[in-house]
Amino acid sequence: MPDNLQQATRTGFGRFLIAVYAVFAVAATARSIVQLATRFDDAPVAYLLSAFAAVVYIVATVGLARATEASRRVVTVSCIIELVGVVGIGALSYIQPQDFPEPTVWSHFGSGYVFIPVVLPIAGLWWLRKTRQR
């Protein structure tokens, strides 16, 4: 990948996107570690989903920061997984609320995080498309 394409991916809006993903990576990781360590029996599925979301955010953060051709493919896959996850878990948390006694990052389409979790993968995919090599 040419240097200018790497620069395009990591500058401007890309830098903002990396920062938001990094904040979500730290927040979701910290939240899931505390939940899994102290209250796992209360809502194991919800807490494991939060841990999974944390891993997805970490992968996206690192991939966006690296901005290589391979990392862009990994970020694309992670954004798709994230979008499917937030839409699927978001819908299930309304349809079967008994399965989610405690919220996850993706519950109710990320309403606990001002719906950023549903917007973030869309923004990531848009940015990757906008900065791709022509």
Coordinates of C-alpha atoms in Angstrom, one line a residue:
M1 CA 0.0 0.0 0.0
P2 CA 1.4 3.4 -0.8
D3 CA 2.4 5.6 2.0
N4 CA -0.2 8.3 1.1
L5 CA -3.0 5.7 1.4
Q6 CA -1.8 4.7 4.9
Q7 CA -1.6 8.4 5.7
A8 CA -5.2 9.0 4.4
T9 CA -6.5 6.1 6.6
R10 CA -4.8 7.4 9.7
T11 CA -5.3 11.2 9.4
G12 CA -8.3 13.5 9.7
F13 CA -11.5 11.5 10.4
G14 CA -9.4 8.3 10.6
R15 CA -7.5 9.7 13.6
F16 CA -10.9 10.5 15.3
L17 CA -12.2 7.0 14.4
I18 CA -9.1 5.4 15.9
A19 CA -9.5 7.4 19.1
V20 CA -13.2 6.4 19.5
Y21 CA -12.4 2.8 18.9
A22 CA -9.6 3.0 21.4
V23 CA -11.9 4.5 24.1
F24 CA -14.4 1.7 23.4
A25 CA -11.7 -0.9 23.5
V26 CA -10.6 0.3 26.9
A27 CA -14.1 0.8 28.3
A28 CA -15.5 -2.5 27.1
T29 CA -12.3 -4.4 28.3
A30 CA -12.4 -2.9 31.7
R31 CA -16.1 -3.3 32.1
S32 CA -16.0 -7.0 31.0
I33 CA -13.0 -7.8 33.2
V34 CA -14.8 -6.4 36.3
Q35 CA -18.1 -8.1 35.4
L36 CA -16.5 -11.5 34.7
A37 CA -14.4 -11.4 37.8
T38 CA -17.0 -10.2 40.3
R39 CA -20.5 -11.1 39.0
F40 CA -20.1 -13.8 36.3
D41 CA -23.1 -15.8 37.7
D42 CA -25.5 -12.9 37.4
A43 CA -25.4 -12.7 33.6
P44 CA -22.7 -14.8 32.0
V45 CA -24.0 -14.4 28.4
A46 CA -24.1 -10.6 28.7
Y47 CA -20.7 -10.4 30.3
L48 CA -19.1 -12.7 27.7
L49 CA -20.7 -10.7 24.9
S50 CA -19.2 -7.5 26.4
A51 CA -15.8 -9.3 26.5
F52 CA -16.3 -10.3 22.8
A53 CA -17.2 -6.7 21.9
A54 CA -14.0 -5.5 23.7
V55 CA -11.9 -7.9 21.5
V56 CA -13.6 -6.6 18.3
Y57 CA -12.9 -3.0 19.4
I58 CA -9.2 -3.8 20.1
V59 CA -8.8 -5.5 16.7
A60 CA -10.4 -2.5 14.9
T61 CA -8.3 0.0 16.8
V62 CA -5.0 -1.7 16.0
G63 CA -6.0 -2.4 12.4
L64 CA -7.0 1.2 11.7
A65 CA -3.8 2.5 13.3
R66 CA -1.7 0.1 11.3
A67 CA -3.5 0.9 8.0
T68 CA -1.8 -1.8 6.0
E69 CA -3.7 -3.6 3.3
A70 CA -3.9 -6.7 5.5
S71 CA -5.0 -4.8 8.5
R72 CA -7.7 -3.0 6.5
R73 CA -9.1 -6.4 5.5
V74 CA -9.1 -7.4 9.2
V75 CA -10.8 -4.1 10.2
T76 CA -13.4 -4.7 7.5
V77 CA -14.3 -8.1 8.9
S78 CA -14.3 -6.8 12.4
C79 CA -16.6 -3.9 11.5
I80 CA -19.0 -6.4 9.8
I81 CA -18.9 -8.6 12.9
E82 CA -19.5 -5.6 15.1
L83 CA -22.4 -4.4 13.0
V84 CA -24.0 -7.9 12.9
G85 CA -23.4 -8.2 16.6
V86 CA -24.9 -4.8 17.6
V87 CA -27.9 -5.2 15.4
G88 CA -28.5 -8.9 16.5
I89 CA -27.9 -8.3 20.2
G90 CA -29.7 -5.0 20.0
A91 CA -32.8 -6.7 18.6
L92 CA -32.6 -9.7 20.9
S93 CA -32.3 -7.5 23.9
Y94 CA -35.7 -6.1 23.0
I95 CA -37.3 -9.3 21.8
Q96 CA -36.0 -11.5 24.7
P97 CA -35.1 -9.2 27.5
Q98 CA -35.0 -12.1 30.0
D99 CA -31.9 -13.3 28.2
F100 CA -30.1 -10.0 29.0
P101 CA -30.7 -9.3 32.7
E102 CA -27.6 -7.1 32.6
P103 CA -26.8 -4.8 29.7
T104 CA -23.9 -5.4 27.2
V105 CA -22.1 -2.9 25.1
W106 CA -24.4 -3.9 22.2
S107 CA -27.7 -4.2 24.2
H108 CA -30.5 -2.0 22.9
F109 CA -28.4 -1.1 19.9
G110 CA -25.8 0.5 22.2
S111 CA -28.3 2.9 23.9
G112 CA -26.1 2.8 27.1
Y113 CA -23.4 4.4 25.0
V114 CA -25.5 6.9 23.2
F115 CA -25.9 4.5 20.2
I116 CA -22.3 4.9 19.2
P117 CA -21.8 1.1 19.0
V118 CA -24.3 1.0 16.1
V119 CA -22.8 4.0 14.3
L120 CA -19.2 3.1 14.8
P121 CA -19.0 0.1 12.4
I122 CA -20.9 2.0 9.7
A123 CA -18.4 4.9 10.1
G124 CA -15.5 2.5 10.0
L125 CA -16.7 0.7 6.8
W126 CA -17.4 4.1 5.2
W127 CA -13.9 5.4 6.1
L128 CA -12.2 2.2 4.8
R129 CA -14.1 2.6 1.5
K130 CA -13.4 6.3 1.2
T131 CA -9.6 5.7 1.8
R132 CA -9.2 2.6 -0.3
Q133 CA -6.7 2.4 -3.1
R134 CA -8.3 3.2 -6.4

